[in-house]
Amino acid sequence: MKPSELPSADDIHASYEQGEATVRALFETQAKVIRALEARIQALEDQLAKNSRNSSKPPSSDGLKKPKPKSRRQKSGKPSGGQKGHVGYRLEPVEKPHHTEVHPVLECQHCHADLAGVAARKVEKRQVFDLPEVKLEVTEHQAEVKVCPICGEINQAGFPEGVTQPTQYGPRIRAQLVYFNAYHFIPLARTAELVGELYGQPIAEDTVAAAAIEVAERVEGVNAQVKAHLVATKTPVHFDETGARVNGKLEWLHSASTDQATYYAIHPKRGSEAMDAIDILPERQGWSIHDAWAPYFNYPEAKHVLCNAHLVRELVFLIEHSAQAWARDFLALLTNMKEKVDTAKSLGQSALSELQLAAFEHVYDCIVELGERANPSPVRQPNQRGRLKQTPSRNLLDRLKNYKAEVMAFVYDFAVPFDNNLAERDIRMVKVQQKVSGGFRSEDGANVFCQVRSYLSTARKNGQHVLDVLYQALQGDPYSPGFLAAQPNTESLDTVPTPSVACTAFP
């Protein structure tokens, strides 16, 4: 019976006249409708109650109803603001300025006496930092052509390497084009306009696109080495993925990273097909951190770690909207374990004691068991088909029970971080690019972006200046971190093909 098919007064009276069995059947039918409606209302309320603070929804989805921040940090007792010993930054005067302007005192401000010939007692100094007027400099290369007086052959001097066209832009200005477009996500037209305004030189959009493509081609070898490093390193590698529009279709940008290296790749799929094609996780045997999405577990050789920040948000949701006591206890356990690990690290310890580990494991199991009692698994009803739908509480409890070692990995090994925030930071810039440009116009443009951003993110993590490494790449000598020196140069990746030069390849 549907909600709109409620029994009328005549139906109820007829059931009464037919006896107890008919009345009971009517009530059972109504009870089924009520239970279905309750489940539907609860699901809708849960959906409305989720936000970026208590779920994996991005902050951009909160709209105008952003949740009030609730920090879970404990008070340190320190005063607010910069702490003692904190290094600040301000505009400091220089000893030898480029220009000096003297402002003389010519007459007395009071009696108007002539002071032009009076020596100054002292000089008050103020310095102004500004840019000089910047214009492009043109260097003309003239290759002499001579005829040999002995044999009569014509001889021409060679041009410097890289000077191949009658007119062309040099590596410094092209590095700035890529810097604005690929690093700060300024679209092609606005990049061309920006450089034209700064230097008084009109630049075509195709020039910007061609510069980015050239950088992508130059850094393929470095990115291939980064990929090989992420496969083999014992350092925990963080994985994440996010949607990206490519030529109007939803594709997925995948990231793999450490605190020293970043690798991006675009693929039409999100799951195992993409992970197989990118070929980092399938080959890994070390710690691999992610958000518990099922396809990640298709690679048993990797040592999986779950992001506890995701767990914290789910627990907060259950505490606030389902009054789950076990969730409050488990959140306290996670917090306690993190505090103990952080304290041990600060004291120079490399591991917790066996007693501490045993106590944490015991409490972990007890809390999960209490949660299972309060949230029993659904029972299949007669003639019910398909997968049984579970509550969010039961889904989380099953995950905690099945992946206990993956949740507690940061307790067992201090090299493992508590969360997957590094991957989320690395992928956040991709979302900024999507907000600015709305997507990529072609697969080639997306691949160029991945190559350039992988190179720049790795360089920035190693303390390099973006413009410097872009200039190095365009000079044919791209920056390569020292930890890659021992690795052989790997062939460029089939998953990120070299794009053709096309303005439509870019946002």
Short mmCIF file of C-alpha atoms in Angstrom, two decimals:
data_model
loop_
_atom_site.label_atom_id
_atom_site.label_comp_id
_atom_site.label_asym_id
_atom_site.label_seq_id
_atom_site.Cartn_x
_atom_site.Cartn_y
_atom_site.Cartn_z
CA MET A 1 0.00 0.00 0.00
CA LYS A 2 1.33 3.41 -0.97
CA PRO A 3 1.10 6.45 1.37
CA SER A 4 -1.58 7.90 -0.91
CA GLU A 5 -3.64 4.72 -0.54
CA LEU A 6 -4.55 5.15 3.11
CA PRO A 7 -7.58 3.10 4.23
CA SER A 8 -10.81 5.00 4.45
CA ALA A 9 -13.26 4.82 7.36
CA ASP A 10 -15.30 2.28 5.37
CA ASP A 11 -12.19 0.12 4.81
CA ILE A 12 -11.41 0.13 8.52
CA HIS A 13 -15.02 -0.77 9.40
CA ALA A 14 -15.06 -3.57 6.83
CA SER A 15 -11.86 -5.00 8.28
CA TYR A 16 -13.36 -4.86 11.74
CA GLU A 17 -16.45 -6.71 10.53
CA GLN A 18 -14.28 -9.43 8.93
CA GLY A 19 -12.51 -10.24 12.16
CA GLU A 20 -9.17 -10.05 13.93
CA ALA A 21 -7.08 -11.55 11.12
CA THR A 22 -8.20 -8.87 8.66
CA VAL A 23 -7.57 -6.07 11.18
CA ARG A 24 -4.09 -7.44 11.91
CA ALA A 25 -3.27 -7.61 8.17
CA LEU A 26 -4.39 -3.99 7.79
CA PHE A 27 -2.17 -2.88 10.67
CA GLU A 28 0.82 -4.83 9.33
CA THR A 29 0.39 -3.19 5.93
CA GLN A 30 0.24 0.24 7.56
CA ALA A 31 3.28 -0.57 9.70
CA LYS A 32 5.32 -1.40 6.58
CA VAL A 33 4.34 1.93 5.03
CA ILE A 34 5.28 3.78 8.22
CA ARG A 35 8.66 2.03 8.47
CA ALA A 36 9.41 2.83 4.82
CA LEU A 37 8.49 6.46 5.35
CA GLU A 38 10.58 6.67 8.51
CA ALA A 39 13.60 5.29 6.66
CA ARG A 40 13.05 7.73 3.80
CA ILE A 41 12.66 10.71 6.14
CA GLN A 42 15.79 9.71 8.06
CA ALA A 43 17.78 9.40 4.83
CA LEU A 44 16.61 12.85 3.68
CA GLU A 45 17.35 14.41 7.06
CA ASP A 46 20.82 12.85 7.07
CA GLN A 47 21.43 14.19 3.58
CA LEU A 48 20.38 17.71 4.58
CA ALA A 49 22.45 17.56 7.77
CA LYS A 50 25.70 16.70 6.00
CA ASN A 51 28.18 19.48 5.33
CA SER A 52 31.93 19.90 4.90
CA ARG A 53 32.54 19.66 8.65
CA ASN A 54 30.84 16.31 9.29
CA SER A 55 31.23 14.53 5.94
CA SER A 56 33.44 14.36 2.86
CA LYS A 57 31.46 17.04 1.06
CA PRO A 58 33.65 19.92 -0.16
CA PRO A 59 33.30 23.36 1.47
CA SER A 60 32.02 24.76 -1.82
CA SER A 61 28.87 22.64 -1.42
CA ASP A 62 27.90 24.41 1.82
CA GLY A 63 26.57 27.43 -0.05
CA LEU A 64 25.38 30.27 2.14
CA LYS A 65 24.67 27.92 5.06
CA LYS A 66 28.23 27.35 6.10
CA PRO A 67 28.53 25.49 9.40
CA LYS A 68 29.96 27.33 12.37
CA PRO A 69 33.58 26.23 12.85
CA LYS A 70 34.17 23.93 15.80
CA SER A 71 37.83 23.30 16.42
CA ARG A 72 38.78 20.02 18.06
CA ARG A 73 42.18 21.34 19.07
CA GLN A 74 43.00 21.49 22.73
CA LYS A 75 44.09 24.83 24.22
CA SER A 76 47.86 25.06 24.47
CA GLY A 77 47.92 27.78 27.09
CA LYS A 78 50.10 29.98 24.87
CA PRO A 79 49.12 33.58 24.11
CA SER A 80 47.58 34.30 20.73
CA GLY A 81 49.67 35.71 17.92
CA GLY A 82 53.32 35.13 17.02
CA GLN A 83 55.29 33.17 19.59
CA LYS A 84 58.69 34.03 21.01
CA GLY A 85 61.38 33.33 18.45
CA HIS A 86 58.95 33.61 15.54
CA VAL A 87 60.68 35.05 12.46
CA GLY A 88 58.64 37.89 10.98
CA TYR A 89 58.91 39.56 7.59
CA ARG A 90 58.84 43.25 6.81
CA LEU A 91 60.36 45.69 4.35
CA GLU A 92 63.90 46.29 5.62
CA PRO A 93 66.04 49.22 4.35
CA VAL A 94 69.08 48.42 2.22
CA GLU A 95 72.57 49.82 2.74
CA LYS A 96 73.18 50.71 -0.91
CA PRO A 97 70.05 51.92 -2.72
CA HIS A 98 70.05 52.02 -6.52
CA HIS A 99 69.14 55.70 -6.62
CA THR A 100 69.47 58.53 -4.13
CA GLU A 101 67.49 61.76 -4.26
CA VAL A 102 68.58 64.61 -1.96
CA HIS A 103 65.88 67.02 -0.82
CA PRO A 104 67.70 70.20 0.34
CA VAL A 105 66.55 72.79 2.87
CA LEU A 106 66.81 76.11 1.00
CA GLU A 107 65.38 78.51 3.57
CA CYS A 108 64.30 78.67 7.19
CA GLN A 109 60.65 77.77 7.67
CA HIS A 110 60.36 80.39 10.45
CA CYS A 111 62.35 83.50 9.43
CA HIS A 112 62.88 82.63 5.77
CA ALA A 113 66.65 83.08 6.00
CA ASP A 114 68.72 81.64 3.13
CA LEU A 115 70.06 78.18 4.16
CA ALA A 116 71.37 77.00 0.77
CA GLY A 117 75.00 77.33 1.86
CA VAL A 118 74.52 75.91 5.37
CA ALA A 119 75.84 72.39 5.95
CA ALA A 120 73.23 69.81 6.99
CA ARG A 121 73.48 68.61 10.59
CA LYS A 122 72.05 65.17 9.65
CA VAL A 123 69.93 63.46 7.01
CA GLU A 124 66.63 61.68 7.61
CA LYS A 125 66.27 58.69 5.28
CA ARG A 126 63.25 56.95 3.80
CA GLN A 127 63.39 54.30 1.09
CA VAL A 128 60.79 53.52 -1.56
CA PHE A 129 60.83 50.07 -3.19
CA ASP A 130 59.33 50.07 -6.66
CA LEU A 131 59.75 48.59 -10.12
CA PRO A 132 61.50 50.42 -12.93
CA GLU A 133 59.65 50.72 -16.21
CA VAL A 134 59.96 47.25 -17.73
CA LYS A 135 60.08 46.62 -21.47
CA LEU A 136 61.15 43.67 -23.54
CA GLU A 137 64.74 43.82 -24.77
CA VAL A 138 65.39 42.65 -28.29
CA THR A 139 68.67 40.91 -29.06
CA GLU A 140 69.47 40.55 -32.76
CA HIS A 141 71.72 37.65 -33.70
CA GLN A 142 73.68 38.27 -36.90
CA ALA A 143 75.31 35.26 -38.48
CA GLU A 144 78.01 36.27 -40.94
CA VAL A 145 78.12 34.75 -44.41
CA LYS A 146 81.51 34.64 -46.14
CA VAL A 147 82.81 33.29 -49.44
CA CYS A 148 86.10 31.44 -49.22
CA PRO A 149 88.61 33.14 -51.57
CA ILE A 150 90.47 29.83 -52.03
CA CYS A 151 87.70 27.37 -52.91
CA GLY A 152 84.80 29.70 -53.49
CA GLU A 153 82.46 27.92 -51.04
CA ILE A 154 79.92 29.91 -48.98
CA ASN A 155 80.33 29.73 -45.18
CA GLN A 156 77.75 30.88 -42.59
CA ALA A 157 78.18 31.19 -38.82
CA GLY A 158 75.81 29.18 -36.64
CA PHE A 159 73.10 30.71 -34.48
CA PRO A 160 73.03 30.00 -30.73
CA GLU A 161 71.10 26.93 -29.63
CA GLY A 162 67.39 27.64 -29.44
CA VAL A 163 67.47 30.58 -31.84
CA THR A 164 65.55 29.00 -34.71
CA GLN A 165 63.09 31.62 -36.00
CA PRO A 166 63.42 35.06 -37.62
CA THR A 167 61.63 36.43 -34.53
CA GLN A 168 60.82 34.60 -31.33
CA TYR A 169 60.29 35.06 -27.59
CA GLY A 170 63.09 34.13 -25.20
CA PRO A 171 62.91 31.63 -22.34
CA ARG A 172 62.37 34.21 -19.58
CA ILE A 173 59.23 35.74 -21.05
CA ARG A 174 57.90 32.29 -21.98
CA ALA A 175 58.55 31.12 -18.41
CA GLN A 176 56.39 33.99 -17.19
CA LEU A 177 53.62 33.04 -19.63
CA VAL A 178 53.53 29.50 -18.21
CA TYR A 179 53.84 30.87 -14.67
CA PHE A 180 50.68 32.96 -15.06
CA ASN A 181 48.69 30.38 -17.02
CA ALA A 182 49.62 27.01 -15.47
CA TYR A 183 50.63 28.04 -11.95
CA HIS A 184 48.17 30.85 -11.21
CA PHE A 185 45.40 29.53 -13.51
CA ILE A 186 45.01 32.75 -15.49
CA PRO A 187 43.28 31.78 -18.78
CA LEU A 188 45.04 32.19 -22.11
CA ALA A 189 43.36 35.42 -23.18
CA ARG A 190 43.90 37.10 -19.81
CA THR A 191 47.52 35.91 -19.67
CA ALA A 192 48.17 37.45 -23.08
CA GLU A 193 46.45 40.66 -21.95
CA LEU A 194 48.38 40.74 -18.67
CA VAL A 195 51.77 40.39 -20.31
CA GLY A 196 50.81 42.93 -22.96
CA GLU A 197 49.92 45.45 -20.23
CA LEU A 198 53.08 44.77 -18.22
CA TYR A 199 55.59 44.93 -21.07
CA GLY A 200 53.82 46.84 -23.82
CA GLN A 201 54.11 43.88 -26.20
CA PRO A 202 50.98 42.27 -27.68
CA ILE A 203 51.14 38.47 -27.34
CA ALA A 204 48.91 35.88 -29.01
CA GLU A 205 47.08 33.20 -27.06
CA ASP A 206 48.79 30.52 -29.15
CA THR A 207 52.13 31.75 -27.85
CA VAL A 208 51.01 31.10 -24.28
CA ALA A 209 49.73 27.63 -25.20
CA ALA A 210 52.90 26.74 -27.09
CA ALA A 211 55.08 27.75 -24.12
CA ALA A 212 53.12 25.49 -21.76
CA ILE A 213 53.31 22.60 -24.22
CA GLU A 214 57.07 23.06 -24.54
CA VAL A 215 57.48 22.93 -20.76
CA ALA A 216 55.35 19.77 -20.62
CA GLU A 217 57.56 18.11 -23.21
CA ARG A 218 60.78 19.17 -21.47
CA VAL A 219 59.77 17.85 -18.05
CA GLU A 220 58.41 14.45 -19.10
CA GLY A 221 61.64 12.71 -18.08
CA VAL A 222 61.63 14.29 -14.61
CA ASN A 223 57.98 13.36 -14.06
CA ALA A 224 58.68 9.79 -15.16
CA GLN A 225 61.42 9.62 -12.51
CA VAL A 226 59.02 11.05 -9.92
CA LYS A 227 56.52 8.33 -10.82
CA ALA A 228 59.18 5.63 -10.41
CA HIS A 229 60.12 7.15 -7.05
CA LEU A 230 56.50 7.08 -5.85
CA VAL A 231 56.28 3.40 -6.78
CA ALA A 232 59.44 2.37 -4.94
CA THR A 233 59.79 4.76 -1.98
CA LYS A 234 59.32 3.53 1.58
CA THR A 235 57.91 6.93 2.49
CA PRO A 236 54.09 6.84 2.79
CA VAL A 237 52.44 7.91 -0.47
CA HIS A 238 49.14 9.79 -0.42
CA PHE A 239 46.48 9.06 -3.07
CA ASP A 240 43.36 10.99 -4.03
CA GLU A 241 41.21 11.77 -7.03
CA THR A 242 38.78 14.50 -8.05
CA GLY A 243 36.43 15.17 -10.92
CA ALA A 244 37.57 17.39 -13.78
CA ARG A 245 35.70 18.53 -16.86
CA VAL A 246 37.47 17.67 -20.12
CA ASN A 247 35.79 18.80 -23.33
CA GLY A 248 32.50 19.00 -21.46
CA LYS A 249 32.71 15.47 -20.04
CA LEU A 250 33.47 14.37 -16.49
CA GLU A 251 36.89 12.77 -16.15
CA TRP A 252 39.08 12.17 -13.11
CA LEU A 253 42.35 13.74 -12.10
CA HIS A 254 44.37 11.38 -9.90
CA SER A 255 47.21 12.39 -7.62
CA ALA A 256 49.97 10.48 -5.86
CA SER A 257 52.32 12.43 -3.62
CA THR A 258 54.73 12.66 -0.72
CA ASP A 259 56.06 15.75 1.02
CA GLN A 260 58.79 15.89 -1.66
CA ALA A 261 57.13 14.70 -4.87
CA THR A 262 53.82 15.05 -6.72
CA TYR A 263 52.43 13.23 -9.72
CA TYR A 264 49.15 14.03 -11.50
CA ALA A 265 47.39 12.12 -14.27
CA ILE A 266 44.02 12.53 -15.97
CA HIS A 267 41.84 9.56 -16.93
CA PRO A 268 38.21 9.06 -18.07
CA LYS A 269 37.64 6.62 -15.19
CA ARG A 270 37.87 6.96 -11.44
CA GLY A 271 38.44 3.39 -10.25
CA SER A 272 40.71 0.44 -10.92
CA GLU A 273 40.90 1.00 -14.68
CA ALA A 274 42.48 4.40 -14.10
CA MET A 275 44.72 3.17 -11.28
CA ASP A 276 45.98 0.35 -13.50
CA ALA A 277 46.70 2.77 -16.35
CA ILE A 278 48.56 5.25 -14.11
CA ASP A 279 50.45 2.27 -12.65
CA ILE A 280 51.68 3.60 -9.32
CA LEU A 281 49.45 1.90 -6.77
CA PRO A 282 49.48 -1.51 -8.56
CA GLU A 283 53.27 -1.64 -8.16
CA ARG A 284 53.54 -0.25 -4.62
CA GLN A 285 54.44 -2.37 -1.62
CA GLY A 286 54.82 0.41 0.93
CA TRP A 287 52.39 2.54 2.94
CA SER A 288 49.61 3.92 0.72
CA ILE A 289 47.17 6.40 2.28
CA HIS A 290 43.67 6.98 0.93
CA ASP A 291 40.03 7.51 1.90
CA ALA A 292 38.84 3.86 2.03
CA TRP A 293 37.21 3.95 -1.41
CA ALA A 294 36.74 0.29 -2.38
CA PRO A 295 38.87 0.19 -5.60
CA TYR A 296 41.99 1.10 -3.61
CA PHE A 297 41.79 -2.26 -1.85
CA ASN A 298 42.07 -4.12 -5.17
CA TYR A 299 45.84 -3.86 -4.74
CA PRO A 300 46.76 -6.19 -1.86
CA GLU A 301 50.52 -5.76 -2.26
CA ALA A 302 50.32 -2.19 -0.95
CA LYS A 303 50.20 -1.50 2.79
CA HIS A 304 46.94 0.41 3.04
CA VAL A 305 46.29 3.26 5.48
CA LEU A 306 42.92 4.95 6.01
CA CYS A 307 42.58 8.69 6.39
CA ASN A 308 41.44 9.30 9.95
CA ALA A 309 40.32 12.85 9.14
CA HIS A 310 37.54 11.27 7.06
CA LEU A 311 36.64 9.03 9.99
CA VAL A 312 36.52 12.01 12.34
CA ARG A 313 34.04 13.82 10.11
CA GLU A 314 31.81 10.75 9.88
CA LEU A 315 31.94 10.29 13.65
CA VAL A 316 31.01 13.93 14.21
CA PHE A 317 27.96 13.45 11.97
CA LEU A 318 26.81 10.38 13.91
CA ILE A 319 27.32 12.16 17.24
CA GLU A 320 25.38 15.26 16.19
CA HIS A 321 22.53 13.70 14.22
CA SER A 322 22.15 10.11 15.41
CA ALA A 323 23.10 10.37 19.10
CA GLN A 324 25.46 7.41 18.75
CA ALA A 325 27.29 6.97 22.07
CA TRP A 326 29.83 4.59 20.57
CA ALA A 327 30.79 7.22 17.98
CA ARG A 328 31.59 9.70 20.77
CA ASP A 329 33.74 7.06 22.47
CA PHE A 330 35.56 6.18 19.26
CA LEU A 331 36.25 9.83 18.49
CA ALA A 332 37.75 10.18 21.97
CA LEU A 333 39.86 7.06 21.32
CA LEU A 334 41.19 8.45 18.01
CA THR A 335 42.02 11.76 19.69
CA ASN A 336 43.76 9.99 22.57
CA MET A 337 45.82 7.79 20.25
CA LYS A 338 46.93 10.81 18.21
CA GLU A 339 47.91 12.74 21.34
CA LYS A 340 49.95 9.81 22.66
CA VAL A 341 51.73 9.39 19.33
CA ASP A 342 52.46 13.13 19.04
CA THR A 343 53.80 13.21 22.61
CA ALA A 344 56.01 10.19 21.98
CA LYS A 345 57.39 11.79 18.82
CA SER A 346 58.15 15.04 20.66
CA LEU A 347 60.10 13.03 23.25
CA GLY A 348 62.19 11.38 20.56
CA GLN A 349 60.56 7.97 20.91
CA SER A 350 60.17 5.73 17.88
CA ALA A 351 57.20 3.63 19.06
CA LEU A 352 54.60 3.22 21.78
CA SER A 353 55.04 0.53 24.41
CA GLU A 354 53.50 -2.89 23.97
CA LEU A 355 51.24 -2.14 26.93
CA GLN A 356 49.91 1.05 25.33
CA LEU A 357 49.30 -0.71 22.01
CA ALA A 358 47.46 -3.58 23.69
CA ALA A 359 45.29 -1.15 25.65
CA PHE A 360 44.36 0.83 22.52
CA GLU A 361 43.53 -2.35 20.60
CA HIS A 362 41.34 -3.62 23.43
CA VAL A 363 39.41 -0.36 23.73
CA TYR A 364 39.06 -0.24 19.94
CA ASP A 365 37.45 -3.71 19.87
CA CYS A 366 35.17 -2.94 22.83
CA ILE A 367 33.82 0.25 21.26
CA VAL A 368 33.15 -1.45 17.93
CA GLU A 369 31.37 -4.29 19.72
CA LEU A 370 29.18 -1.85 21.64
CA GLY A 371 28.38 -0.08 18.40
CA GLU A 372 27.37 -3.34 16.72
CA ARG A 373 25.00 -4.13 19.58
CA ALA A 374 23.34 -0.75 19.22
CA ASN A 375 23.24 -1.06 15.41
CA PRO A 376 22.47 -4.66 14.43
CA SER A 377 22.81 -5.74 10.83
CA PRO A 378 19.59 -5.53 8.81
CA VAL A 379 17.62 -8.76 8.46
CA ARG A 380 16.47 -9.89 5.04
CA GLN A 381 12.69 -10.03 4.80
CA PRO A 382 10.80 -12.76 2.92
CA ASN A 383 10.92 -12.23 -0.85
CA GLN A 384 13.33 -9.30 -0.38
CA ARG A 385 15.93 -9.07 -3.12
CA GLY A 386 19.07 -7.08 -3.72
CA ARG A 387 21.68 -5.72 -1.38
CA LEU A 388 20.47 -4.94 2.13
CA LYS A 389 20.59 -1.23 2.88
CA GLN A 390 22.48 -0.42 6.06
CA THR A 391 22.49 2.68 8.21
CA PRO A 392 25.52 5.04 8.10
CA SER A 393 26.39 3.83 11.62
CA ARG A 394 26.48 0.20 10.57
CA ASN A 395 28.48 0.96 7.42
CA LEU A 396 31.12 2.78 9.44
CA LEU A 397 31.22 0.02 12.09
CA ASP A 398 31.82 -2.61 9.42
CA ARG A 399 34.66 -0.56 8.00
CA LEU A 400 36.24 -0.05 11.42
CA LYS A 401 36.00 -3.77 12.15
CA ASN A 402 37.34 -4.94 8.80
CA TYR A 403 40.16 -2.38 8.55
CA LYS A 404 41.39 -2.09 12.11
CA ALA A 405 45.08 -2.35 11.12
CA GLU A 406 44.61 0.31 8.41
CA VAL A 407 42.95 2.71 10.87
CA MET A 408 45.61 2.20 13.56
CA ALA A 409 48.60 2.22 11.19
CA PHE A 410 49.74 5.63 12.49
CA VAL A 411 49.91 4.12 15.99
CA TYR A 412 51.98 1.11 14.93
CA ASP A 413 54.42 3.06 12.74
CA PHE A 414 55.32 6.68 13.51
CA ALA A 415 56.29 7.25 9.85
CA VAL A 416 52.60 6.98 8.94
CA PRO A 417 50.61 10.23 9.21
CA PHE A 418 47.24 10.46 10.93
CA ASP A 419 45.38 11.69 7.84
CA ASN A 420 45.50 12.13 4.08
CA ASN A 421 45.57 15.93 4.21
CA LEU A 422 48.70 16.10 2.06
CA ALA A 423 46.81 14.60 -0.90
CA GLU A 424 43.89 16.95 -0.32
CA ARG A 425 46.23 19.95 -0.31
CA ASP A 426 47.87 18.78 -3.51
CA ILE A 427 44.55 18.29 -5.25
CA ARG A 428 42.99 21.52 -3.98
CA MET A 429 44.78 23.59 -6.63
CA VAL A 430 43.14 21.47 -9.30
CA LYS A 431 39.74 22.47 -7.94
CA VAL A 432 40.82 26.12 -8.04
CA GLN A 433 41.71 25.71 -11.71
CA GLN A 434 38.29 24.18 -12.37
CA LYS A 435 36.55 27.08 -10.63
CA VAL A 436 38.50 29.63 -12.65
CA SER A 437 38.27 28.02 -16.08
CA GLY A 438 35.44 25.53 -15.73
CA GLY A 439 37.43 22.70 -17.27
CA PHE A 440 39.84 21.71 -20.02
CA ARG A 441 38.97 22.07 -23.68
CA SER A 442 40.71 18.87 -24.73
CA GLU A 443 42.47 15.76 -23.45
CA ASP A 444 45.78 17.21 -24.64
CA GLY A 445 45.27 20.34 -22.55
CA ALA A 446 44.50 18.25 -19.45
CA ASN A 447 47.66 16.18 -19.99
CA VAL A 448 49.79 19.31 -20.41
CA PHE A 449 48.36 20.66 -17.17
CA CYS A 450 49.21 17.42 -15.33
CA GLN A 451 52.77 17.39 -16.62
CA VAL A 452 53.46 21.04 -15.76
CA ARG A 453 51.73 20.94 -12.36
CA SER A 454 53.52 17.70 -11.39
CA TYR A 455 56.85 19.35 -12.17
CA LEU A 456 56.06 22.63 -10.41
CA SER A 457 54.53 21.01 -7.31
CA THR A 458 57.59 18.77 -6.90
CA ALA A 459 59.91 21.75 -7.32
CA ARG A 460 58.01 23.87 -4.79
CA LYS A 461 58.10 21.04 -2.24
CA ASN A 462 61.88 21.10 -2.56
CA GLY A 463 62.23 24.83 -1.96
CA GLN A 464 62.60 25.95 -5.58
CA HIS A 465 61.23 29.15 -7.12
CA VAL A 466 58.64 28.50 -9.79
CA LEU A 467 59.98 30.99 -12.33
CA ASP A 468 63.49 29.64 -11.93
CA VAL A 469 62.52 26.03 -12.63
CA LEU A 470 60.32 27.06 -15.58
CA TYR A 471 63.29 28.95 -17.05
CA GLN A 472 65.51 25.91 -16.50
CA ALA A 473 63.01 23.68 -18.30
CA LEU A 474 62.76 26.01 -21.29
CA GLN A 475 66.57 26.14 -21.40
CA GLY A 476 66.58 22.36 -21.79
CA ASP A 477 67.83 21.60 -18.27
CA PRO A 478 64.73 21.01 -16.10
CA TYR A 479 65.09 20.91 -12.33
CA SER A 480 65.37 17.44 -10.82
CA PRO A 481 65.35 16.88 -7.04
CA GLY A 482 68.46 15.32 -5.54
CA PHE A 483 66.63 12.21 -4.33
CA LEU A 484 65.94 11.29 -7.98
CA ALA A 485 69.63 11.33 -8.90
CA ALA A 486 70.14 7.64 -8.11
CA GLN A 487 67.18 6.59 -10.24
CA PRO A 488 67.58 5.77 -13.93
CA ASN A 489 65.79 8.02 -16.37
CA THR A 490 62.49 6.31 -17.19
CA GLU A 491 60.77 6.43 -20.55
CA SER A 492 57.95 8.94 -20.76
CA LEU A 493 54.54 7.63 -19.73
CA ASP A 494 52.03 6.21 -22.16
CA THR A 495 49.24 7.48 -19.92
CA VAL A 496 50.27 11.11 -20.47
CA PRO A 497 50.91 11.49 -24.24
CA THR A 498 52.76 14.46 -25.66
CA PRO A 499 50.07 16.87 -26.91
CA SER A 500 50.00 18.69 -30.19
CA VAL A 501 50.26 22.47 -30.23
CA ALA A 502 46.71 23.79 -30.15
CA CYS A 503 45.23 26.81 -28.45
CA THR A 504 42.01 24.86 -27.83
CA ALA A 505 43.94 22.47 -25.59
CA PHE A 506 43.87 24.96 -22.75
CA PRO A 507 41.27 26.50 -20.45
#
